[in-house]
């Protein structure tokens, strides 16, 4: 005899596993601190690449003048400025990533909690 | 309105039944439009400005995930830029890379918005996307809409500077870079547009989430007004050459598009709003429940089946022919059973009630209202094979 409640529950869970559940389960495998740390590290890497690309574009923008001035300019203060801007970029972007990843982790955990409750419910139906 | 709701239900039914075919067709058409517009606007590389290539790539996009449409659109743009000059392609690559590394990796689901925003801007309908994303998205959608604006202005900058770049020699590489970078960074219209779109997405989202009647309509009206207002202020401040007429036309089209979205996503019957209050041990609840406007798609229901013994085989044909023509007027259906008897089936097409009653207030006569539609007589011998799913047989 078909159990309608069981079928509905299983269909809902299968649909969840196929769609948003995939991503949430990947997030749920980590501890909160581990997940956020990995994501922030990735963000720092991305910010570094983006900053390097912007810096390269800045150099090429006025390459001739830059090459002429490179012997005259105070290279240490120039490097300090470059590093300062890099630090600001990385800190701001890292903080934004931290916030986004914290929210994502909380949302994924909440969603997975609902999924696990459904699993328990399904288990209890089988044990009936 | 009932006819529209019925149409919506029918469309949903058709879509759910044929999703496997409809979705690829939509993706194919969308990618075809996107790639054709890119080719039409840029078209510097004649090799890819070819209908056959566009059709092949669109066909690929129709069965690949949506993200590939974005990749192909970007690839086409990059190739056209490369054909113009390698410096232009370098600037394009840097812009796409920055957008991906800094923004789009957080909103990968909305990558299609980054393609659709510039396309709608090129079609002189820039107001549609921010209002639509405010209605169906989240405040984070402003990131993807903003990225779309950047892509649009990148393409515009390349198109407007193309004659100058073509006239420059290969030795003027840095001059070409300067031209494009200055064109992008010094473009006040782009900044005004990004601010206007971001504010619009957030305002539309906040208003449509409010607990007021017709919140979606208010949200889209407020969104369009704010958008036009910011663009006008930007025009006054930075002289961005905004056309009032195109702004008004764009606003009208936006309202139409957003009303269609509202009809499919958020169609409520505010006349039957219920406000209830109750409490438990910890809280007091003030609940406002607004029923959705829904009708179920009309179905054919078998009301009566009259079993009749068939006469002798030699006289069956003339008798059956006569009955068939008579029943087409009297409301009957012939189904031949295995035993050789014929059943006369009376069916009724139900056009359901206007909308469902809210919880706890179900109309006791609803069933009668629901079946008060048009009576339809089907007198085909093949009914049992063709429409068997839609019939509730009462044996």
Coordinates of C-alpha atoms in Angstrom, one line a residue:
Chain A
X1 CA 0.0 0.0 0.0
X2 CA 1.4 3.4 -1.0
X3 CA 2.0 5.8 1.9
X4 CA 1.1 9.3 0.5
X5 CA 2.7 11.2 3.3
X6 CA 6.0 9.3 2.8
X7 CA 6.0 9.8 -0.9
X8 CA 5.4 13.6 -0.6
X9 CA 8.1 13.9 2.0
X10 CA 10.6 11.9 -0.1
X11 CA 9.8 13.9 -3.2
X12 CA 10.4 17.2 -1.3
X13 CA 13.6 15.9 0.1
X14 CA 14.8 14.6 -3.3
X15 CA 14.0 18.0 -4.9
X16 CA 15.9 19.8 -2.1
X17 CA 18.9 17.4 -2.6
X18 CA 18.9 18.1 -6.3
X19 CA 18.7 21.9 -6.1
X20 CA 19.7 24.2 -3.2
X21 CA 20.5 21.2 -1.0
X22 CA 23.7 20.5 -2.9
X23 CA 25.2 23.8 -2.1
X24 CA 24.0 23.8 1.5
X25 CA 25.3 20.3 2.1
X26 CA 28.7 21.4 0.8
X27 CA 28.7 24.3 3.3
X28 CA 27.3 22.1 6.1
X29 CA 30.3 19.8 5.9
X30 CA 32.5 22.5 7.4
X31 CA 32.6 24.0 10.9
X32 CA 31.6 27.6 10.9
X33 CA 35.1 28.9 11.5
X34 CA 36.7 26.6 8.9
X35 CA 34.1 27.6 6.2
X36 CA 34.5 31.3 6.9
X37 CA 38.3 31.1 7.0
X38 CA 38.5 29.3 3.7
X39 CA 36.1 31.7 2.0
X40 CA 37.9 34.8 3.4
X41 CA 41.3 33.4 2.2
X42 CA 39.8 32.9 -1.3
X43 CA 38.5 36.5 -1.1
X44 CA 42.0 37.7 -0.1
X45 CA 43.5 35.8 -3.1
X46 CA 40.9 37.3 -5.5
X47 CA 41.4 40.8 -4.0
X48 CA 45.2 40.4 -4.5
X49 CA 44.8 39.3 -8.2
X50 CA 42.3 42.2 -8.8
X51 CA 44.7 44.7 -7.1
X52 CA 47.6 43.4 -9.2
X53 CA 45.6 43.7 -12.4
X54 CA 44.6 47.3 -11.5
X55 CA 48.2 48.1 -10.6
X56 CA 49.4 46.8 -13.9
X57 CA 46.8 48.8 -15.7
X58 CA 47.8 51.9 -13.7
X59 CA 51.5 51.3 -14.8
X60 CA 50.6 50.8 -18.5
X61 CA 48.2 53.7 -18.5
X62 CA 51.1 56.1 -18.6
X63 CA 54.0 53.8 -19.1
X64 CA 56.4 56.2 -20.7
X65 CA 56.0 58.8 -17.9
X66 CA 56.2 56.1 -15.3
X67 CA 59.5 54.8 -16.7
X68 CA 60.9 58.3 -16.9
X69 CA 59.9 59.1 -13.3
X70 CA 61.0 55.7 -11.8
X71 CA 64.6 56.9 -11.3
X72 CA 63.5 60.2 -9.7
X73 CA 60.7 59.1 -7.4
X74 CA 61.1 58.0 -3.8
X75 CA 60.6 54.2 -4.4
X76 CA 60.1 53.4 -0.7
X77 CA 57.3 55.9 -0.2
X78 CA 55.8 54.7 -3.5
X79 CA 55.9 51.1 -2.3
X80 CA 54.5 52.1 1.0
X81 CA 51.5 53.8 -0.7
X82 CA 51.0 50.8 -3.0
X83 CA 51.0 48.4 0.1
X84 CA 48.7 50.8 2.0
X85 CA 46.1 50.7 -0.7
X86 CA 46.6 47.0 -1.1
X87 CA 46.0 46.6 2.7
X88 CA 42.9 48.7 2.6
X89 CA 41.5 46.8 -0.4
X90 CA 42.2 43.4 1.2
X91 CA 40.8 44.4 4.6
X92 CA 37.6 45.9 3.2
X93 CA 37.0 43.1 0.8
X94 CA 37.9 40.5 3.4
X95 CA 35.4 42.1 5.9
X96 CA 32.7 42.1 3.3
X97 CA 33.4 38.4 2.5
X98 CA 33.3 37.6 6.2
X99 CA 29.8 39.1 6.6
X100 CA 28.5 37.4 3.4
X101 CA 29.9 34.0 4.4
X102 CA 28.6 34.2 7.9
X103 CA 25.1 34.9 6.6
X104 CA 25.4 32.1 4.0
X105 CA 26.6 29.7 6.6
X106 CA 23.7 30.5 9.0
X107 CA 21.2 30.2 6.2
X108 CA 22.6 26.9 5.0
X109 CA 22.6 25.5 8.5
X110 CA 19.0 26.6 9.1
X111 CA 18.0 25.0 5.8
X112 CA 19.9 21.7 6.6
X113 CA 18.2 21.6 10.0
X114 CA 14.9 21.5 8.3
X115 CA 16.1 18.8 5.9
X116 CA 17.4 16.6 8.8
X117 CA 14.1 17.0 10.6
X118 CA 12.4 15.7 7.5
X119 CA 14.9 12.8 7.5
X120 CA 14.0 12.0 11.1
X121 CA 10.3 12.2 10.2
X122 CA 10.8 9.8 7.3
X123 CA 12.7 7.4 9.6
X124 CA 9.9 7.4 12.1
X125 CA 7.4 6.6 9.2
X126 CA 9.6 3.6 8.3
X127 CA 9.7 2.5 11.9
X128 CA 5.9 2.7 12.4
Chain B
X1 CA -9.8 38.7 -14.8
X2 CA -11.0 35.1 -14.5
X3 CA -10.1 34.5 -18.1
X4 CA -6.6 35.8 -17.4
X5 CA -6.2 33.6 -14.3
X6 CA -7.5 30.6 -16.3
X7 CA -4.9 31.4 -19.0
X8 CA -2.2 31.6 -16.3
X9 CA -3.1 28.2 -15.0
X10 CA -3.2 26.8 -18.5
X11 CA 0.2 28.3 -19.2
X12 CA 1.6 26.8 -16.0
X13 CA 0.1 23.4 -16.9
X14 CA 1.6 23.5 -20.4
X15 CA 5.0 24.6 -19.0
X16 CA 5.1 21.9 -16.3
X17 CA 4.1 19.2 -18.9
X18 CA 6.6 20.4 -21.5
X19 CA 9.4 21.9 -19.4
X20 CA 12.0 19.7 -21.0
X21 CA 11.3 21.3 -24.5
X22 CA 10.2 24.8 -23.5
X23 CA 13.3 25.6 -21.4
X24 CA 15.8 24.8 -24.1
X25 CA 13.8 26.8 -26.7
X26 CA 13.7 29.8 -24.4
X27 CA 17.4 29.5 -23.8
X28 CA 18.0 29.2 -27.5
X29 CA 16.0 32.3 -28.3
X30 CA 17.6 34.3 -25.5
X31 CA 21.1 33.4 -26.5
X32 CA 20.3 34.0 -30.1
X33 CA 19.0 37.5 -29.3
X34 CA 21.9 38.3 -27.1
X35 CA 24.6 37.2 -29.6
X36 CA 22.8 38.8 -32.5
X37 CA 22.7 42.2 -30.6
X38 CA 26.4 41.9 -29.7
X39 CA 27.2 41.1 -33.3
X40 CA 25.0 43.9 -34.6
X41 CA 26.4 46.5 -32.2
X42 CA 30.1 45.6 -32.4
X43 CA 30.7 43.3 -35.4
X44 CA 34.4 44.0 -35.7
X45 CA 35.3 40.4 -36.2
X46 CA 33.6 39.4 -39.4
X47 CA 34.3 35.7 -38.8
X48 CA 31.9 35.4 -35.9
X49 CA 29.5 38.0 -37.3
X50 CA 27.9 35.1 -39.1
X51 CA 24.4 33.8 -38.7
X52 CA 25.5 30.2 -38.8
X53 CA 27.9 30.6 -35.9
X54 CA 25.3 32.5 -33.9
X55 CA 22.8 29.7 -34.5
X56 CA 25.4 27.0 -33.6
X57 CA 26.4 28.8 -30.4
X58 CA 22.7 29.4 -29.5
X59 CA 22.0 25.7 -30.0
X60 CA 24.9 24.9 -27.7
X61 CA 23.5 27.3 -25.1
X62 CA 20.1 25.7 -25.3
X63 CA 21.2 22.5 -23.6
X64 CA 24.2 23.8 -21.6
X65 CA 23.6 25.5 -18.1
X66 CA 22.7 29.1 -18.2
X67 CA 26.1 30.2 -17.1
X68 CA 27.5 29.2 -20.5
X69 CA 25.3 31.8 -22.1
X70 CA 27.2 34.4 -20.1
X71 CA 30.5 32.9 -21.0
X72 CA 29.7 32.9 -24.7
X73 CA 28.4 36.5 -24.6
X74 CA 31.6 37.5 -22.9
X75 CA 33.7 35.5 -25.4
X76 CA 31.9 37.2 -28.4
X77 CA 32.4 40.6 -26.9
X78 CA 36.1 39.9 -26.2
X79 CA 36.7 38.6 -29.8
X80 CA 35.1 41.7 -31.3
X81 CA 37.4 43.8 -29.0
X82 CA 40.4 41.8 -30.1
X83 CA 39.6 42.3 -33.7
X84 CA 39.5 46.1 -33.0
X85 CA 42.8 46.1 -31.2
X86 CA 44.7 43.9 -28.7
X87 CA 44.7 46.8 -26.2
X88 CA 40.9 47.0 -26.3
X89 CA 40.7 43.3 -25.6
X90 CA 43.1 43.7 -22.7
X91 CA 40.9 46.5 -21.2
X92 CA 37.8 44.3 -21.7
X93 CA 39.5 41.3 -20.1
X94 CA 40.6 43.4 -17.1
X95 CA 37.0 44.7 -16.6
X96 CA 35.5 41.2 -16.9
X97 CA 38.1 39.8 -14.6
X98 CA 37.5 42.5 -11.9
X99 CA 33.8 42.1 -12.1
X100 CA 34.1 38.3 -11.6
X101 CA 36.8 38.4 -8.9
X102 CA 35.2 41.1 -6.8
X103 CA 31.5 40.8 -7.3
X104 CA 30.1 38.0 -9.5
X105 CA 31.6 35.2 -7.5
X106 CA 29.1 36.1 -4.7
X107 CA 26.1 36.3 -7.0
X108 CA 26.8 33.5 -9.5
X109 CA 23.1 32.6 -9.7
X110 CA 22.3 36.0 -11.1
X111 CA 25.0 36.0 -13.8
X112 CA 22.3 36.2 -16.5
X113 CA 21.3 39.7 -15.2
X114 CA 24.8 40.9 -16.1
X115 CA 24.0 39.9 -19.7
X116 CA 20.4 41.1 -19.8
X117 CA 21.1 44.5 -18.3
X118 CA 23.3 45.7 -21.1
X119 CA 21.1 44.1 -23.7
X120 CA 18.0 46.0 -22.3
X121 CA 20.1 49.2 -22.1
X122 CA 20.9 48.8 -25.8
X123 CA 17.2 48.3 -26.5
X124 CA 16.5 51.6 -24.7
X125 CA 14.8 49.8 -21.8
X126 CA 17.2 50.3 -19.0
X127 CA 14.6 50.7 -16.3
X128 CA 13.2 47.2 -16.6
X129 CA 16.0 45.2 -15.0
X130 CA 16.4 47.1 -11.6
X131 CA 12.7 47.2 -10.9
X132 CA 12.2 43.6 -12.0
X133 CA 15.2 42.5 -9.8
X134 CA 13.8 44.5 -6.9
X135 CA 10.5 42.6 -7.3
X136 CA 11.9 39.1 -7.7
X137 CA 15.4 39.3 -6.2
X138 CA 17.1 40.5 -3.1
X139 CA 19.0 43.7 -2.3
X140 CA 22.1 41.8 -3.3
X141 CA 20.8 41.9 -6.9
X142 CA 22.0 45.5 -7.1
X143 CA 25.5 44.0 -7.4
X144 CA 24.7 42.1 -10.6
X145 CA 22.6 45.0 -12.0
X146 CA 25.5 47.3 -11.3
X147 CA 27.9 44.9 -13.1
X148 CA 25.6 44.9 -16.0
X149 CA 25.7 48.7 -16.2
X150 CA 29.5 48.5 -16.2
X151 CA 29.5 46.0 -19.1
X152 CA 27.1 48.2 -21.0
X153 CA 29.3 51.3 -20.7
X154 CA 32.4 49.2 -21.5
X155 CA 30.7 48.2 -24.8
X156 CA 29.5 51.7 -25.4
X157 CA 33.0 53.2 -24.8
X158 CA 34.5 50.7 -27.2
X159 CA 31.9 51.4 -29.9
X160 CA 32.2 55.2 -29.5
X161 CA 36.0 55.1 -29.6
X162 CA 36.3 52.5 -32.4
X163 CA 37.0 55.0 -35.2
X164 CA 39.7 56.7 -33.2
X165 CA 41.3 53.3 -32.3
X166 CA 41.2 52.2 -35.9
X167 CA 43.0 55.3 -37.0
X168 CA 45.8 54.9 -34.4
X169 CA 48.9 52.9 -35.3
X170 CA 50.2 49.9 -33.5
X171 CA 52.9 52.0 -31.8
X172 CA 50.3 54.0 -29.9
X173 CA 49.3 51.2 -27.6
X174 CA 49.4 53.3 -24.4
X175 CA 47.4 56.0 -26.1
X176 CA 44.7 53.4 -26.9
X177 CA 44.7 52.2 -23.3
X178 CA 44.4 55.7 -22.0
X179 CA 41.5 56.5 -24.4
X180 CA 39.5 53.5 -23.2
X181 CA 40.3 53.8 -19.5
X182 CA 39.6 57.6 -19.5
X183 CA 36.4 56.8 -21.4
X184 CA 35.3 54.3 -18.7
X185 CA 36.4 56.1 -15.6
X186 CA 35.5 59.6 -16.7
X187 CA 32.0 58.5 -17.7
X188 CA 29.7 60.2 -15.2
X189 CA 26.6 58.7 -16.8
X190 CA 27.8 55.3 -15.8
X191 CA 28.2 56.4 -12.2
X192 CA 24.8 58.0 -12.2
X193 CA 23.2 54.9 -13.7
X194 CA 24.9 52.6 -11.2
X195 CA 23.6 54.8 -8.3
X196 CA 20.1 55.0 -9.8
X197 CA 19.9 51.3 -10.3
X198 CA 21.3 50.3 -6.9
X199 CA 18.9 52.7 -5.1
X200 CA 16.0 51.4 -7.2
X201 CA 16.6 47.8 -6.5
X202 CA 16.8 48.4 -2.7
X203 CA 13.8 50.7 -2.6
X204 CA 11.6 48.3 -4.7
X205 CA 12.7 45.4 -2.5
X206 CA 11.9 47.3 0.7
X207 CA 8.5 48.5 -0.4
X208 CA 7.4 45.2 -1.9
X209 CA 8.2 43.5 1.4
X210 CA 6.0 45.9 3.4
X211 CA 2.7 44.8 4.8
X212 CA 0.6 47.2 2.8
X213 CA -2.1 46.4 0.2
X214 CA -0.8 46.5 -3.4
X215 CA 2.8 46.6 -2.1
X216 CA 4.1 45.3 -5.5
X217 CA 2.3 48.0 -7.5
X218 CA 3.5 50.7 -5.1
X219 CA 7.0 49.3 -5.2
X220 CA 7.2 49.3 -9.0
X221 CA 5.7 52.8 -9.2
X222 CA 8.1 54.2 -6.5
X223 CA 11.0 52.4 -8.1
X224 CA 10.4 53.9 -11.6
X225 CA 9.9 57.4 -10.2
X226 CA 13.1 57.2 -8.1
X227 CA 15.0 55.8 -11.0
X228 CA 13.9 58.6 -13.4
X229 CA 14.4 61.2 -10.7
X230 CA 18.0 60.2 -9.9
X231 CA 18.7 60.0 -13.6
X232 CA 17.3 63.5 -14.1
X233 CA 19.3 64.9 -11.2
X234 CA 22.4 63.2 -12.6
X235 CA 21.6 64.7 -16.0
X236 CA 21.4 68.2 -14.4
X237 CA 24.6 67.6 -12.5
X238 CA 26.8 65.9 -15.1
X239 CA 25.0 66.6 -18.3
X240 CA 24.4 62.9 -19.2
X241 CA 22.1 63.7 -22.2
X242 CA 19.1 61.9 -20.8
X243 CA 16.1 62.0 -23.1
X244 CA 12.8 62.7 -21.2
X245 CA 10.7 61.0 -24.0
X246 CA 12.7 57.8 -23.9
X247 CA 12.6 57.9 -20.1
X248 CA 8.8 58.1 -20.2
X249 CA 8.5 55.4 -22.8
X250 CA 10.9 53.2 -20.8
X251 CA 8.9 53.8 -17.7
X252 CA 5.7 52.7 -19.4
X253 CA 7.3 49.5 -20.8
X254 CA 8.7 48.8 -17.3
X255 CA 5.3 49.0 -15.8
X256 CA 3.9 46.6 -18.3
X257 CA 6.7 44.1 -17.9
X258 CA 6.6 44.4 -14.1
X259 CA 2.8 43.9 -14.1
X260 CA 3.2 40.7 -16.0
X261 CA 5.8 39.5 -13.5
X262 CA 3.4 40.5 -10.7
X263 CA 0.6 38.6 -12.3
X264 CA 2.6 35.4 -12.4
X265 CA 4.4 35.8 -9.0
X266 CA 2.2 37.8 -6.7
X267 CA -1.5 37.9 -7.7
X268 CA -3.5 38.6 -4.5
X269 CA -7.1 39.3 -3.8
X270 CA -7.0 42.2 -1.3
X271 CA -10.8 42.4 -1.1
X272 CA -10.7 39.2 1.0
X273 CA -7.9 40.2 3.4
X274 CA -8.3 38.8 6.8
X275 CA -6.8 40.2 10.0
X276 CA -6.7 37.9 13.0
X277 CA -5.2 38.2 16.4
X278 CA -4.3 35.4 18.8
X279 CA -1.8 34.6 21.5
X280 CA 0.2 31.8 23.0
X281 CA 2.3 31.6 26.2
X282 CA 5.1 33.9 24.9
X283 CA 3.7 36.1 22.1
X284 CA 0.7 38.0 20.9
X285 CA 0.2 37.6 17.2
X286 CA -1.3 40.2 14.7
X287 CA -1.7 38.3 11.5
X288 CA -2.8 39.6 8.1
X289 CA -3.6 37.0 5.6
X290 CA -4.3 37.9 2.0
X291 CA -5.6 35.1 -0.2
X292 CA -4.0 34.4 -3.6
X293 CA -6.1 34.9 -6.7
X294 CA -6.3 31.5 -8.2
X295 CA -8.6 29.4 -10.3
X296 CA -8.0 25.8 -11.3
X297 CA -7.8 25.1 -15.0
X298 CA -11.1 23.9 -16.5
X299 CA -11.5 20.2 -16.6
X300 CA -14.0 17.8 -18.1
X301 CA -15.8 15.7 -15.6
X302 CA -18.0 12.6 -16.3
X303 CA -21.4 13.2 -14.7
X304 CA -23.4 10.3 -15.8
X305 CA -22.7 7.0 -17.7
X306 CA -25.7 5.1 -19.1
X307 CA -24.9 1.5 -19.9
X308 CA -26.8 0.2 -22.8
X309 CA -26.9 -3.3 -24.3
X310 CA -25.9 -3.2 -27.9
X311 CA -28.4 -4.6 -30.4
X312 CA -27.6 -7.5 -32.7
X313 CA -24.3 -7.1 -34.7
X314 CA -25.9 -6.9 -38.1
X315 CA -28.0 -3.8 -37.0
X316 CA -25.2 -2.2 -34.9
X317 CA -23.8 0.2 -37.5
X318 CA -26.9 2.1 -38.5
X319 CA -28.2 2.3 -34.9
X320 CA -24.8 3.6 -33.8
X321 CA -24.7 6.3 -36.5
X322 CA -28.1 7.5 -35.6
X323 CA -27.3 7.7 -31.9
X324 CA -24.1 9.5 -32.5
X325 CA -25.7 12.3 -34.4
X326 CA -28.5 12.6 -31.9
X327 CA -26.2 12.6 -28.9
X328 CA -24.1 15.5 -30.2
X329 CA -27.1 17.6 -29.4
X330 CA -28.3 15.9 -26.2
X331 CA -24.9 15.7 -24.4
X332 CA -23.7 12.1 -24.6
X333 CA -20.6 10.1 -25.3
X334 CA -20.2 6.6 -26.7
X335 CA -17.6 4.3 -25.3
X336 CA -17.4 0.8 -26.6
X337 CA -16.6 -1.7 -23.9
X338 CA -14.9 -5.1 -24.3
X339 CA -18.2 -6.9 -23.7
X340 CA -19.7 -5.3 -26.7
X341 CA -22.0 -2.9 -24.8
X342 CA -21.9 0.9 -25.4
X343 CA -21.9 3.5 -22.6
X344 CA -23.4 6.9 -23.0
X345 CA -21.2 9.4 -21.1
X346 CA -22.4 12.8 -20.2
X347 CA -19.6 15.2 -19.4
X348 CA -19.5 18.7 -18.0
X349 CA -16.7 21.2 -18.4
X350 CA -16.2 23.0 -15.1
X351 CA -15.3 26.6 -15.1
X352 CA -14.3 27.1 -11.5
X353 CA -15.2 29.8 -9.1
X354 CA -13.5 33.2 -9.4
X355 CA -11.1 32.6 -6.5
X356 CA -10.7 30.4 -3.5
X357 CA -12.2 31.3 -0.2
X358 CA -9.8 32.0 2.7
X359 CA -9.0 29.4 5.3
X360 CA -11.9 28.7 7.6
X361 CA -14.4 30.5 5.4
X362 CA -15.0 27.9 2.7
X363 CA -18.3 28.4 1.0
X364 CA -20.5 25.4 1.7
X365 CA -22.0 25.8 -1.8
X366 CA -18.6 26.1 -3.5
X367 CA -18.9 22.7 -5.0
X368 CA -22.1 23.7 -6.7
X369 CA -20.6 26.9 -8.0
X370 CA -17.5 25.2 -9.2
X371 CA -19.6 22.8 -11.4
X372 CA -21.8 25.6 -12.7
X373 CA -19.9 26.0 -15.9
X374 CA -20.6 25.1 -19.5
X375 CA -21.9 21.7 -20.3
X376 CA -19.9 20.1 -23.0
X377 CA -21.0 17.1 -25.0
X378 CA -18.3 14.9 -26.5
X379 CA -19.4 12.4 -29.0
X380 CA -16.3 10.9 -30.3
X381 CA -15.6 7.2 -30.2
X382 CA -12.0 7.9 -29.3
X383 CA -12.6 9.9 -26.2
X384 CA -11.5 7.2 -23.8
X385 CA -8.1 7.1 -25.5
X386 CA -7.4 10.8 -25.9
X387 CA -8.6 12.5 -22.8
X388 CA -8.8 9.7 -20.3
X389 CA -6.7 11.7 -17.8
X390 CA -9.2 14.4 -17.6
X391 CA -12.2 12.3 -16.9
X392 CA -13.3 11.0 -13.5
X393 CA -15.1 7.8 -14.4
X394 CA -18.0 6.9 -12.2
X395 CA -18.6 3.3 -12.6

